[in-house]
Coordinates of C-alpha atoms (C1' of nucleotides) in Angstrom, one line a residue:
Chain A
M1 CA -3.4 -0.1 21.9
V2 CA -0.2 1.3 23.1
R3 CA -0.7 4.8 22.1
S4 CA 1.9 7.4 22.6
H5 CA 5.2 7.8 24.3
S6 CA 5.4 6.4 27.7
L7 CA 8.6 6.5 29.5
Y8 CA 8.0 3.0 30.8
Q9 CA 8.3 1.8 27.2
F10 CA 11.8 2.9 26.9
R11 CA 13.4 -0.1 28.4
K12 CA 17.0 0.5 29.4
L13 CA 18.8 -2.6 28.4
R14 CA 22.0 -3.0 30.2
F15 CA 24.5 -3.1 27.4
A16 CA 27.2 -5.0 29.2
A17 CA 30.5 -4.9 27.3
P18 CA 29.9 -7.7 24.9
S19 CA 32.0 -10.5 26.3
V20 CA 31.7 -12.3 23.0
K21 CA 34.4 -14.8 22.4
K22 CA 34.8 -16.4 19.1
V23 CA 36.0 -19.9 19.4
G24 CA 37.0 -22.0 16.5
G25 CA 34.8 -25.0 16.5
S26 CA 37.3 -27.5 17.5
C27 CA 40.0 -25.3 19.2
P28 CA 39.1 -25.4 22.9
E29 CA 42.5 -24.0 23.6
L30 CA 41.3 -20.7 22.3
F31 CA 38.8 -20.3 25.1
E32 CA 39.3 -17.2 27.1
P33 CA 39.2 -17.0 30.9
E34 CA 35.6 -16.2 31.2
D35 CA 34.8 -19.5 29.6
W36 CA 35.9 -21.4 32.8
R37 CA 32.4 -22.8 33.0
V38 CA 33.1 -24.8 29.9
P39 CA 34.8 -28.2 30.3
L40 CA 37.2 -29.3 27.7
H41 CA 34.9 -32.0 26.2
V42 CA 32.6 -29.1 25.4
D43 CA 32.9 -30.1 21.8
M44 CA 31.2 -33.4 22.2
E45 CA 28.5 -31.9 24.3
D46 CA 27.8 -29.2 21.9
L47 CA 27.8 -31.7 19.1
R48 CA 25.2 -33.8 20.9
S49 CA 23.1 -30.7 21.3
L50 CA 23.6 -29.8 17.7
A51 CA 22.2 -33.1 16.7
K52 CA 18.9 -32.2 18.3
V53 CA 18.5 -29.0 16.4
P54 CA 15.6 -29.2 14.1
L55 CA 17.4 -27.2 11.5
F56 CA 20.0 -30.1 11.2
Q57 CA 17.7 -33.0 11.3
G58 CA 18.7 -35.6 8.8
L59 CA 22.4 -34.9 8.8
D60 CA 24.7 -37.8 9.7
A61 CA 27.5 -37.5 12.3
D62 CA 30.1 -36.5 9.8
H63 CA 28.1 -33.8 8.3
L64 CA 27.0 -32.5 11.7
R65 CA 30.7 -32.3 12.6
A66 CA 31.4 -30.3 9.4
V67 CA 28.5 -28.0 10.2
Y68 CA 29.9 -27.6 13.7
E69 CA 33.3 -26.9 12.6
G70 CA 32.1 -24.0 10.4
S71 CA 30.6 -22.4 13.4
T72 CA 31.7 -19.9 16.0
C73 CA 30.7 -20.3 19.6
K74 CA 29.7 -17.3 21.6
R75 CA 28.9 -17.3 25.3
K76 CA 26.8 -14.7 27.0
G77 CA 25.7 -13.9 30.5
A78 CA 22.2 -12.8 31.3
N79 CA 20.9 -9.6 29.8
E80 CA 23.4 -9.3 27.1
V81 CA 22.7 -8.4 23.5
V82 CA 23.5 -10.9 20.8
F83 CA 22.7 -8.6 17.9
R84 CA 20.9 -5.4 17.7
Q85 CA 18.1 -4.2 15.4
G86 CA 19.6 -2.3 12.6
Q87 CA 23.1 -3.8 12.8
E88 CA 24.5 -5.4 9.8
A89 CA 23.3 -9.0 9.7
R90 CA 26.5 -11.1 9.3
W91 CA 25.6 -14.0 11.5
S92 CA 23.0 -16.6 11.8
Y93 CA 22.5 -18.3 15.1
V94 CA 21.4 -21.4 16.9
L95 CA 20.9 -21.3 20.6
L96 CA 22.5 -24.3 22.3
R97 CA 21.8 -23.5 25.9
G98 CA 20.1 -20.7 27.8
R99 CA 17.2 -18.5 26.8
L100 CA 16.8 -15.3 24.9
K101 CA 14.2 -12.9 23.7
V102 CA 13.9 -11.3 20.3
A103 CA 12.3 -7.8 20.4
Q104 CA 11.5 -5.2 17.8
S105 CA 11.1 -1.5 18.5
S106 CA 9.4 1.2 16.5
P107 CA 11.2 4.5 16.1
D108 CA 8.8 6.1 18.6
G109 CA 10.1 3.9 21.4
H110 CA 7.5 1.3 21.5
Q111 CA 8.6 -2.3 21.8
I112 CA 7.2 -5.7 21.0
L113 CA 8.5 -9.0 21.8
N114 CA 8.7 -11.3 18.8
R115 CA 9.5 -14.5 20.6
Y116 CA 11.4 -16.3 23.3
V117 CA 14.0 -18.6 21.9
G118 CA 14.8 -21.8 23.7
P119 CA 17.6 -24.3 23.4
E120 CA 18.0 -25.9 19.9
E121 CA 16.2 -23.2 18.2
M122 CA 17.6 -21.1 15.4
F123 CA 17.3 -17.3 15.5
G124 CA 18.5 -14.3 13.6
C125 CA 18.4 -16.6 10.8
V126 CA 16.2 -15.2 8.1
L127 CA 19.2 -15.8 6.0
L128 CA 20.4 -12.9 4.1
Y129 CA 17.8 -10.4 5.2
K130 CA 17.2 -8.4 2.1
S131 CA 18.2 -5.3 3.9
H132 CA 21.3 -7.0 5.3
R133 CA 20.2 -5.7 8.7
Y134 CA 18.8 -7.4 11.7
P135 CA 15.1 -6.5 12.0
A136 CA 15.1 -7.0 15.8
T137 CA 17.3 -7.2 18.8
A138 CA 18.2 -10.4 20.6
T139 CA 18.9 -10.3 24.3
T140 CA 19.8 -13.1 26.5
V141 CA 17.4 -13.8 29.4
S142 CA 19.6 -16.3 31.1
P143 CA 23.3 -17.1 30.5
S144 CA 23.5 -18.7 27.1
V145 CA 25.6 -20.5 24.6
V146 CA 25.0 -19.8 20.9
L147 CA 26.6 -21.1 17.7
A148 CA 26.9 -18.7 14.9
W149 CA 27.6 -19.0 11.2
D150 CA 28.5 -16.1 9.0
R151 CA 27.0 -15.6 5.6
D152 CA 29.6 -17.5 3.7
A153 CA 29.5 -20.5 6.1
L154 CA 25.8 -20.4 5.9
F155 CA 25.7 -20.5 2.1
C156 CA 28.3 -23.1 2.1
M157 CA 26.2 -25.2 4.4
L158 CA 23.0 -24.7 2.4
E159 CA 24.8 -25.7 -0.8
R160 CA 26.5 -28.8 0.6
F161 CA 23.5 -30.0 2.5
P162 CA 20.3 -29.3 0.7
R163 CA 18.5 -31.0 3.5
V164 CA 19.3 -28.1 5.7
A165 CA 17.7 -25.7 3.3
L166 CA 14.6 -27.8 3.3
N167 CA 14.5 -27.9 7.1
A168 CA 15.0 -24.1 7.1
L169 CA 12.1 -23.8 4.7
E170 CA 9.9 -25.8 6.9
L171 CA 10.9 -23.9 10.1
L172 CA 10.4 -20.6 8.4
G173 CA 7.0 -21.7 7.3
E174 CA 6.1 -22.6 10.8
E175 CA 7.4 -19.3 12.1
L176 CA 5.3 -17.5 9.5
A177 CA 2.2 -19.4 10.5
I178 CA 2.8 -18.5 14.1
V179 CA 3.3 -14.8 13.5
R180 CA 0.2 -14.8 11.3
S181 CA -1.8 -16.4 14.0
R182 CA -0.4 -14.0 16.5
Y183 CA -1.4 -11.1 14.2
L184 CA -4.9 -12.5 13.9
E185 CA -5.1 -12.7 17.7
L186 CA -3.9 -9.2 18.2
A187 CA -6.4 -7.9 15.7
T188 CA -9.4 -9.8 17.0
E189 CA -9.0 -10.8 20.6
R190 CA -9.2 -8.5 23.6
V191 CA -6.3 -8.1 26.0
E192 CA -7.2 -10.5 28.8
R193 CA -7.5 -13.3 26.3
R194 CA -4.3 -12.5 24.7
V195 CA -2.5 -12.5 28.0
A196 CA -4.0 -15.8 28.9
R197 CA -2.9 -17.3 25.6
A198 CA 0.6 -15.9 26.0
L199 CA 0.9 -17.3 29.5
L200 CA -0.3 -20.7 28.4
R201 CA 2.1 -20.8 25.5
L202 CA 5.0 -19.9 27.9
T203 CA 4.0 -22.5 30.5
E204 CA 3.6 -25.1 27.8
K205 CA 6.9 -24.4 26.1
S206 CA 9.0 -23.8 29.2
G207 CA 7.0 -24.6 32.3
K208 CA 8.4 -26.3 35.3
A209 CA 5.6 -28.1 37.0
D210 CA 5.6 -28.8 40.7
G211 CA 2.9 -29.8 43.1
R212 CA 1.1 -26.5 43.1
G213 CA 1.3 -25.5 39.5
V214 CA 3.4 -24.7 36.5
E215 CA 6.0 -22.0 36.7
I216 CA 7.7 -20.3 33.8
A217 CA 11.3 -21.4 33.9
F218 CA 12.8 -18.0 33.2
P219 CA 12.2 -14.5 34.4
V220 CA 9.3 -12.7 32.7
S221 CA 8.3 -9.2 33.8
R222 CA 4.9 -7.6 33.4
Q223 CA 6.5 -5.4 30.7
D224 CA 7.7 -8.5 28.8
L225 CA 4.2 -9.9 28.9
A226 CA 2.9 -6.6 27.7
D227 CA 5.3 -6.4 24.9
L228 CA 4.4 -10.0 24.0
T229 CA 0.7 -9.2 23.8
G230 CA 0.7 -5.7 22.5
T231 CA -0.5 -3.9 25.6
T232 CA 0.9 -2.0 28.5
L233 CA 2.4 -3.3 31.7
H234 CA -0.3 -1.5 33.6
T235 CA -3.0 -3.5 32.0
V236 CA -1.0 -6.7 32.4
S237 CA -0.5 -5.9 36.1
R238 CA -4.1 -5.4 36.6
I239 CA -5.1 -8.6 34.9
L240 CA -2.5 -10.7 36.8
S241 CA -3.6 -9.1 40.0
G242 CA -7.2 -10.1 39.3
W243 CA -6.1 -13.7 38.5
R244 CA -4.0 -13.8 41.6
Q245 CA -6.9 -12.7 43.7
Q246 CA -9.0 -15.5 42.1
G247 CA -6.2 -17.9 43.0
W248 CA -5.7 -18.9 39.4
I249 CA -2.0 -17.9 39.5
E250 CA 0.8 -16.9 41.8
S251 CA 3.3 -14.3 40.9
G252 CA 6.2 -12.2 42.1
R253 CA 9.0 -10.2 40.6
R254 CA 9.5 -11.4 37.1
R255 CA 8.0 -14.7 38.2
I256 CA 4.7 -16.3 37.3
K257 CA 3.3 -19.6 38.2
V258 CA 0.0 -20.9 36.9
H259 CA -2.0 -22.9 39.4
D260 CA -4.6 -24.3 37.1
P261 CA -4.0 -24.0 33.3
S262 CA -7.5 -25.2 32.6
V263 CA -8.9 -22.0 34.0
L264 CA -6.6 -19.9 31.8
R265 CA -7.6 -22.1 28.9
S266 CA -11.2 -21.3 29.5
I267 CA -10.4 -17.6 29.6
A268 CA -8.6 -18.0 26.3
E269 CA -11.4 -20.2 25.2
D270 CA -12.1 -20.6 21.6
D271 CA -11.9 -23.5 19.2
R272 CA -8.7 -22.1 17.8
P273 CA -5.6 -24.0 18.9
L274 CA -2.7 -22.0 20.3
Q275 CA -0.1 -22.0 17.7
A276 CA 3.2 -23.1 19.1
Chain B
M1 CA -10.0 -3.7 18.6
V2 CA -12.7 -5.5 16.7
R3 CA -14.6 -6.7 19.8
S4 CA -17.5 -8.9 19.5
H5 CA -19.7 -10.4 16.8
S6 CA -20.8 -7.9 14.2
L7 CA -22.9 -9.1 11.3
Y8 CA -20.9 -6.9 9.1
Q9 CA -17.9 -9.0 9.8
F10 CA -19.4 -12.1 8.3
R11 CA -18.6 -11.4 4.8
K12 CA -20.7 -13.5 2.5
L13 CA -18.2 -14.6 -0.2
R14 CA -19.9 -15.8 -3.2
F15 CA -18.9 -19.3 -3.6
A16 CA -19.3 -19.7 -7.2
A17 CA -19.2 -23.3 -8.4
P18 CA -15.4 -23.7 -8.7
S19 CA -14.9 -23.6 -12.4
V20 CA -11.5 -25.1 -11.9
K21 CA -10.1 -26.7 -15.0
K22 CA -6.9 -28.6 -14.7
V23 CA -4.8 -28.3 -17.7
G24 CA -1.7 -30.3 -18.4
G25 CA 1.1 -27.9 -18.8
S26 CA 1.8 -28.6 -22.5
C27 CA -1.5 -30.1 -23.6
P28 CA -3.5 -27.2 -24.9
E29 CA -5.9 -29.6 -26.5
L30 CA -7.2 -30.5 -23.0
F31 CA -8.6 -27.0 -22.5
E32 CA -12.2 -26.9 -21.7
P33 CA -14.7 -24.7 -23.4
E34 CA -14.6 -22.0 -20.7
D35 CA -11.0 -21.5 -21.6
W36 CA -11.9 -19.8 -24.8
R37 CA -10.0 -16.8 -23.6
V38 CA -6.8 -18.6 -24.0
P39 CA -5.0 -18.6 -27.3
L40 CA -3.2 -21.6 -28.4
H41 CA 0.2 -20.1 -27.8
V42 CA -0.7 -19.8 -24.2
D43 CA 2.2 -22.1 -23.4
M44 CA 4.8 -19.6 -24.5
E45 CA 3.1 -16.7 -22.9
D46 CA 2.8 -18.5 -19.6
L47 CA 6.4 -19.6 -19.9
R48 CA 7.5 -16.0 -20.3
S49 CA 5.6 -15.0 -17.3
L50 CA 7.0 -17.9 -15.3
A51 CA 10.5 -16.7 -16.1
K52 CA 9.7 -13.5 -14.2
V53 CA 8.6 -15.3 -11.1
P54 CA 11.1 -14.5 -8.3
L55 CA 10.8 -18.1 -7.0
F56 CA 12.2 -19.3 -10.3
Q57 CA 15.0 -16.8 -10.7
G58 CA 18.2 -18.5 -11.8
L59 CA 16.6 -21.3 -13.7
D60 CA 17.5 -21.7 -17.4
A61 CA 15.0 -22.2 -20.1
D62 CA 15.0 -25.9 -20.0
H63 CA 14.6 -26.1 -16.3
L64 CA 11.8 -23.5 -16.5
R65 CA 10.1 -25.7 -19.0
A66 CA 10.4 -28.7 -16.8
V67 CA 9.0 -26.7 -13.9
Y68 CA 6.2 -25.5 -16.1
E69 CA 5.3 -29.0 -17.3
G70 CA 5.0 -30.2 -13.7
S71 CA 2.3 -27.6 -13.1
T72 CA -1.4 -27.5 -13.5
C73 CA -3.0 -24.4 -14.8
K74 CA -6.2 -23.1 -13.2
R75 CA -8.4 -20.2 -14.5
K76 CA -10.7 -18.3 -12.3
G77 CA -13.2 -15.5 -12.7
A78 CA -13.4 -12.7 -10.2
N79 CA -14.6 -13.6 -6.6
E80 CA -13.8 -17.2 -6.8
V81 CA -12.1 -19.2 -4.1
V82 CA -8.8 -20.8 -5.0
F83 CA -8.4 -22.6 -1.7
R84 CA -10.2 -22.3 1.6
Q85 CA -8.9 -22.1 5.1
G86 CA -8.9 -25.5 6.7
Q87 CA -8.9 -27.4 3.5
E88 CA -6.2 -30.0 3.0
A89 CA -3.2 -28.2 1.5
R90 CA -2.3 -30.2 -1.6
W91 CA -1.3 -27.4 -3.9
S92 CA 1.2 -24.6 -4.0
Y93 CA 0.5 -21.7 -6.3
V94 CA 2.0 -19.0 -8.4
L95 CA -0.2 -16.3 -9.8
L96 CA 0.4 -15.6 -13.4
R97 CA -2.2 -13.0 -14.1
G98 CA -4.9 -11.3 -12.1
R99 CA -5.1 -10.4 -8.5
L100 CA -6.2 -12.2 -5.4
K101 CA -6.5 -11.7 -1.6
V102 CA -5.5 -14.1 1.1
A103 CA -7.6 -13.7 4.2
Q104 CA -7.8 -15.5 7.5
S105 CA -10.8 -15.7 9.8
S106 CA -11.0 -16.5 13.4
P107 CA -13.6 -18.9 14.7
D108 CA -15.8 -16.0 16.0
G109 CA -16.3 -14.7 12.5
H110 CA -13.7 -11.9 12.4
Q111 CA -11.6 -11.6 9.4
I112 CA -8.2 -10.2 8.5
L113 CA -6.6 -9.8 5.2
N114 CA -3.1 -11.2 5.1
R115 CA -2.1 -9.8 1.7
Y116 CA -3.0 -9.1 -1.8
V117 CA -1.2 -11.2 -4.3
G118 CA -0.1 -9.8 -7.7
P119 CA 1.2 -11.4 -10.8
E120 CA 4.3 -13.5 -10.5
E121 CA 4.0 -13.9 -6.8
M122 CA 3.7 -17.3 -5.1
F123 CA 1.0 -18.0 -2.5
G124 CA -0.5 -20.9 -0.6
C125 CA 3.1 -22.0 -0.7
V126 CA 4.3 -22.4 2.8
L127 CA 5.3 -25.7 1.5
L128 CA 4.0 -28.6 3.5
Y129 CA 2.2 -26.7 6.2
K130 CA 2.8 -28.8 9.2
S131 CA -0.9 -29.1 9.7
H132 CA -1.4 -30.0 6.0
R133 CA -4.2 -27.4 6.0
Y134 CA -4.3 -24.0 4.4
P135 CA -4.3 -21.5 7.2
A136 CA -6.1 -18.9 5.1
T137 CA -8.6 -18.5 2.2
A138 CA -7.4 -17.2 -1.2
T139 CA -10.1 -15.4 -3.3
T140 CA -9.6 -13.9 -6.6
V141 CA -10.3 -10.2 -6.9
S142 CA -10.0 -10.0 -10.7
P143 CA -10.1 -12.9 -13.2
S144 CA -6.9 -14.7 -12.7
V145 CA -4.6 -17.5 -14.0
V146 CA -2.7 -19.5 -11.5
L147 CA -0.2 -22.3 -11.9
A148 CA -0.3 -25.0 -9.2
W149 CA 2.1 -27.8 -8.1
D150 CA 1.0 -30.6 -5.9
R151 CA 3.1 -31.8 -3.0
D152 CA 5.0 -34.3 -5.0
A153 CA 5.8 -32.0 -7.9
L154 CA 6.9 -29.4 -5.4
F155 CA 9.3 -31.7 -3.7
C156 CA 10.6 -33.0 -6.9
M157 CA 11.2 -29.4 -8.0
L158 CA 13.0 -28.5 -4.8
E159 CA 15.2 -31.6 -5.1
R160 CA 16.1 -31.1 -8.7
F161 CA 16.6 -27.4 -8.4
P162 CA 18.2 -26.4 -5.2
R163 CA 18.2 -22.9 -6.4
V164 CA 14.4 -22.8 -6.1
A165 CA 14.7 -23.8 -2.5
L166 CA 17.1 -20.9 -1.8
N167 CA 14.8 -18.5 -3.6
A168 CA 11.9 -19.8 -1.6
L169 CA 13.9 -19.3 1.6
E170 CA 14.6 -15.7 0.7
L171 CA 11.0 -15.0 -0.2
L172 CA 9.7 -16.6 2.9
G173 CA 12.2 -14.5 4.9
E174 CA 10.9 -11.4 3.3
E175 CA 7.4 -12.4 3.9
L176 CA 8.2 -13.0 7.5
A177 CA 9.7 -9.6 7.9
I178 CA 6.7 -8.0 6.3
V179 CA 4.3 -9.8 8.6
R180 CA 6.4 -8.9 11.6
S181 CA 6.5 -5.2 10.6
R182 CA 2.8 -5.3 10.2
Y183 CA 2.4 -6.8 13.6
L184 CA 4.5 -4.0 15.1
E185 CA 2.3 -1.5 13.3
L186 CA -0.8 -3.0 14.6
A187 CA 0.5 -3.1 18.1
T188 CA 1.8 0.4 18.2
E189 CA 0.2 2.7 15.7
R190 CA -3.3 4.1 15.8
V191 CA -5.9 3.4 13.2
E192 CA -5.6 6.4 11.0
R193 CA -1.9 5.9 10.6
R194 CA -2.3 2.2 9.8
V195 CA -4.9 3.0 7.2
A196 CA -2.6 5.6 5.6
R197 CA 0.2 3.1 5.5
A198 CA -2.0 0.5 4.0
L199 CA -3.2 2.9 1.3
L200 CA 0.3 3.9 0.5
R201 CA 1.5 0.3 0.2
L202 CA -1.4 -0.5 -2.1
T203 CA -0.8 2.5 -4.4
E204 CA 2.9 1.9 -4.5
K205 CA 2.5 -1.8 -5.3
S206 CA -0.4 -1.5 -7.7
G207 CA -1.2 2.1 -8.4
K208 CA -2.2 3.5 -11.7
A209 CA -1.1 7.1 -11.9
D210 CA -2.9 9.6 -14.0
G211 CA -2.9 13.4 -14.0
R212 CA -4.9 13.8 -10.8
G213 CA -3.4 11.1 -8.6
V214 CA -2.7 7.4 -8.2
E215 CA -5.5 5.0 -8.2
I216 CA -5.5 1.4 -6.8
A217 CA -5.7 -0.8 -9.8
F218 CA -8.2 -3.3 -8.4
P219 CA -11.4 -3.0 -6.4
V220 CA -10.9 -2.5 -2.7
S221 CA -13.8 -1.9 -0.4
R222 CA -13.8 -0.2 3.0
Q223 CA -14.2 -3.6 4.6
D224 CA -11.1 -4.8 2.8
L225 CA -9.2 -1.9 4.1
A226 CA -10.5 -2.5 7.5
D227 CA -9.5 -6.2 7.4
L228 CA -6.1 -5.1 6.2
T229 CA -5.6 -2.7 9.1
G230 CA -7.4 -4.5 11.9
T231 CA -10.2 -2.2 12.3
T232 CA -13.9 -1.8 11.3
L233 CA -15.3 -0.7 8.0
H234 CA -17.1 2.2 10.0
T235 CA -13.8 3.6 11.2
V236 CA -12.3 3.3 7.7
S237 CA -15.2 5.0 6.2
R238 CA -15.0 7.8 8.6
I239 CA -11.3 8.3 8.0
L240 CA -11.6 8.2 4.2
S241 CA -14.5 10.6 4.4
G242 CA -12.3 13.0 6.3
W243 CA -9.5 12.7 3.9
R244 CA -11.9 13.2 1.0
Q245 CA -13.2 16.4 2.5
Q246 CA -9.6 17.6 2.8
G247 CA -9.2 16.8 -0.8
W248 CA -6.3 14.3 -0.1
I249 CA -8.1 11.5 -1.8
E250 CA -11.1 10.7 -4.1
S251 CA -13.1 7.5 -3.6
G252 CA -16.1 5.6 -4.7
R253 CA -17.5 2.2 -4.5
R254 CA -14.5 -0.1 -4.0
R255 CA -12.4 2.5 -5.6
I256 CA -9.7 4.8 -4.1
K257 CA -7.5 7.3 -5.7
V258 CA -4.8 9.1 -3.8
H259 CA -4.3 12.7 -4.9
D260 CA -1.2 13.5 -3.0
P261 CA 0.8 10.5 -1.6
S262 CA 3.0 12.9 0.3
V263 CA 0.2 14.0 2.5
L264 CA -0.6 10.5 3.4
R265 CA 3.0 9.9 4.0
S266 CA 3.0 12.7 6.5
I267 CA 0.0 11.1 8.3
A268 CA 1.9 7.8 8.3
E269 CA 4.9 9.8 9.2
D270 CA 7.7 8.1 11.0
D271 CA 11.3 7.3 10.0
R272 CA 10.2 3.7 9.7
P273 CA 10.0 2.6 6.1
L274 CA 6.9 0.9 4.8
Q275 CA 7.9 -2.8 4.4
A276 CA 6.7 -3.8 1.0
Chain C
dC1 C1' 21.3 1.5 52.9
dG2 C1' 20.3 3.9 48.9
dG3 C1' 19.0 3.8 44.2
dG4 C1' 17.0 1.2 40.5
dC5 C1' 14.0 -1.8 38.8
dT6 C1' 9.5 -3.9 39.2
dA7 C1' 4.9 -4.0 40.4
dT8 C1' 0.3 -2.2 42.1
dT9 C1' -3.6 0.8 42.0
dG10 C1' -6.7 4.8 41.5
dA11 C1' -8.6 8.2 38.4
dA12 C1' -9.4 10.5 34.2
dC13 C1' -9.7 10.3 29.5
dT14 C1' -10.0 9.0 24.6
dC15 C1' -9.9 6.3 20.7
dT16 C1' -12.5 3.3 18.4
dA17 C1' -15.9 -0.4 18.5
dT18 C1' -20.7 -0.9 18.6
dC19 C1' -25.5 0.2 17.7
dA20 C1' -28.7 2.2 14.5
dA21 C1' -30.4 4.2 10.5
dG22 C1' -30.5 5.8 5.9
dC23 C1' -28.9 6.5 1.1
dG24 C1' -27.2 5.7 -3.6
dT25 C1' -25.7 2.1 -7.0
dT26 C1' -25.5 -2.1 -9.0
dG27 C1' -27.5 -5.8 -10.9
dT28 C1' -31.0 -9.2 -11.2
dG29 C1' -35.2 -11.3 -12.1
dG30 C1' -39.8 -10.9 -13.6
Chain D
dC1 C1' -37.1 -2.3 -18.9
dC2 C1' -38.5 -1.5 -14.5
dA3 C1' -38.6 -2.7 -9.6
dC4 C1' -36.7 -4.6 -5.9
dA5 C1' -33.1 -6.6 -3.4
dA6 C1' -28.4 -6.7 -2.3
dC7 C1' -24.4 -4.4 -1.6
dG8 C1' -21.2 -0.8 -0.3
dC9 C1' -20.9 3.4 2.0
dT10 C1' -21.9 7.3 5.2
dT11 C1' -22.9 9.3 9.5
dG12 C1' -24.7 10.2 14.3
dA13 C1' -24.9 8.7 19.0
dT14 C1' -23.2 5.9 22.8
dA15 C1' -20.4 3.2 25.6
dG16 C1' -16.5 0.9 27.1
dA17 C1' -12.0 -1.4 27.0
dG18 C1' -7.7 -0.1 27.8
dT19 C1' -4.3 3.7 27.6
dT20 C1' -2.4 7.4 30.0
dC21 C1' -1.2 10.0 34.1
dA22 C1' 0.2 9.9 38.8
dA23 C1' 1.7 8.3 43.0
dT24 C1' 3.3 4.6 46.1
dA25 C1' 5.3 0.6 47.7
dG26 C1' 8.4 -3.6 47.7
dC27 C1' 12.5 -6.0 46.3
dC28 C1' 17.2 -6.7 44.8
dC29 C1' 21.9 -5.6 44.2
dG30 C1' 25.8 -3.0 44.7

DNA sequence: CGGGCTATTGAACTCTATCAAGCGTTGTGG
DNA sequence: CCACAACGCTTGATAGAGTTCAATAGCCCG
């Protein structure tokens, strides 16, 4: 599919000086100036968010608090890197607010997009990667707040709260099923269909509907879509142009709105459900 | 890649009457006639195998025994189906002896091969698939012995032995990393390289070396290799023919021997390591 | 206002799927 | 035990989806 080196594929990520601030769970006084956005009662708000995280379902308030206090809070602007492929994997993350993407690149400069991560999802979490290295790079798409646990805290947590381990097992299982279904898709469907599916998944997961259609709530470039579907931005551009001319969609710079999902669905047609 | 319906893709699996015999863990007297292969001390032998299963690392003898006694033993000939895609997922499995392949097919009749399973590996185990259905079909490649636990037994086990849950987490994580790396491969590498990688993985995992090279220890057809790499048996055949003419390999009916892995490695060349 | 990004589009090219046909082996049933 | 069917493999020819190459145009931010 993507064959050889194309300069377009080398995406220059802006490596803003990592304005990572570690914040002891319940020590708001440690906040640094750039954290002005954060009100002092952040604790309670984060805790409420935390309660919605699937990974922590089944924990009662006290346990949640304990989990929270073992965490480190990091705040990022848009387009910052949370961790980079190949780095030592010390932290496991949960996204509280914002949006980020997890991408993997091959040594020859090609890139694929593993997934977009939304609020309350865990990421970078394949606990103790055997290699002890992150297999992918996580980059924020919008300003984000993440909680992180280091190896020790994580193991502690898993030991104290077996329920969390079970949740993790379930979530990893889902993830695995999704990746497998994506693999099947990549191996058997043609590009247009893959793009349609990807778009549908994005709108379903994070679409903002208004009178004239559903728009993806965060910026997605053609290249992103290409990396997501295993093709090139050129092909994606052509396809979207076609759809736009048909009036199926509306799109601009890193912006896509689907007018009529049912049309896309018929392009993606198949009995097979879209996983996730 | 694989575009439209090709009769070749509809692989007629021989659905032998499932000669599944359920055997209470420690009740050898329940064995049915077809189990003549099995000596009476099967218990101890299976137990020893069980001790080597990564999923059960860290359990002591008593616990292993408990785990074993919660299991059901099933024996299969070659080319039998253990579970089928879409069936209700009641059982989780560990392969004790033999070899099997796990394949997924899309509604339009295309097929991909998720993985080959060797002794001591777990499969069909993404505990409690959310859908409660197996997402793939497992077929024996050689005569095999599997142990199975039903949902209840499994949860019991996870509850009694948190260590098993942690092991499972680690194994799933590895699995996920492998699938992701395979996805990256499929999206970015061309066919020849993918085939070379697949062959190398097979020989490394289950190669029998002799004076003139390394042979894959179980039957692998061109179609299998194609399903494994997301291409067609035609292309695989052409590629292998080429390599054979170069003297890199030697191959027959469902039989492949690699003379010089280093040559294949240079075809698959890249700094990227072959995940598993 | 200029310099990056991002997107659009045309044209050429090529990898690989698809179509088609044939061959040797295995194994099965008469 | 032989014959025939099924299976696995090989190979040539053809075509097409989608990558690659190239060039341009619009948009956003500093």
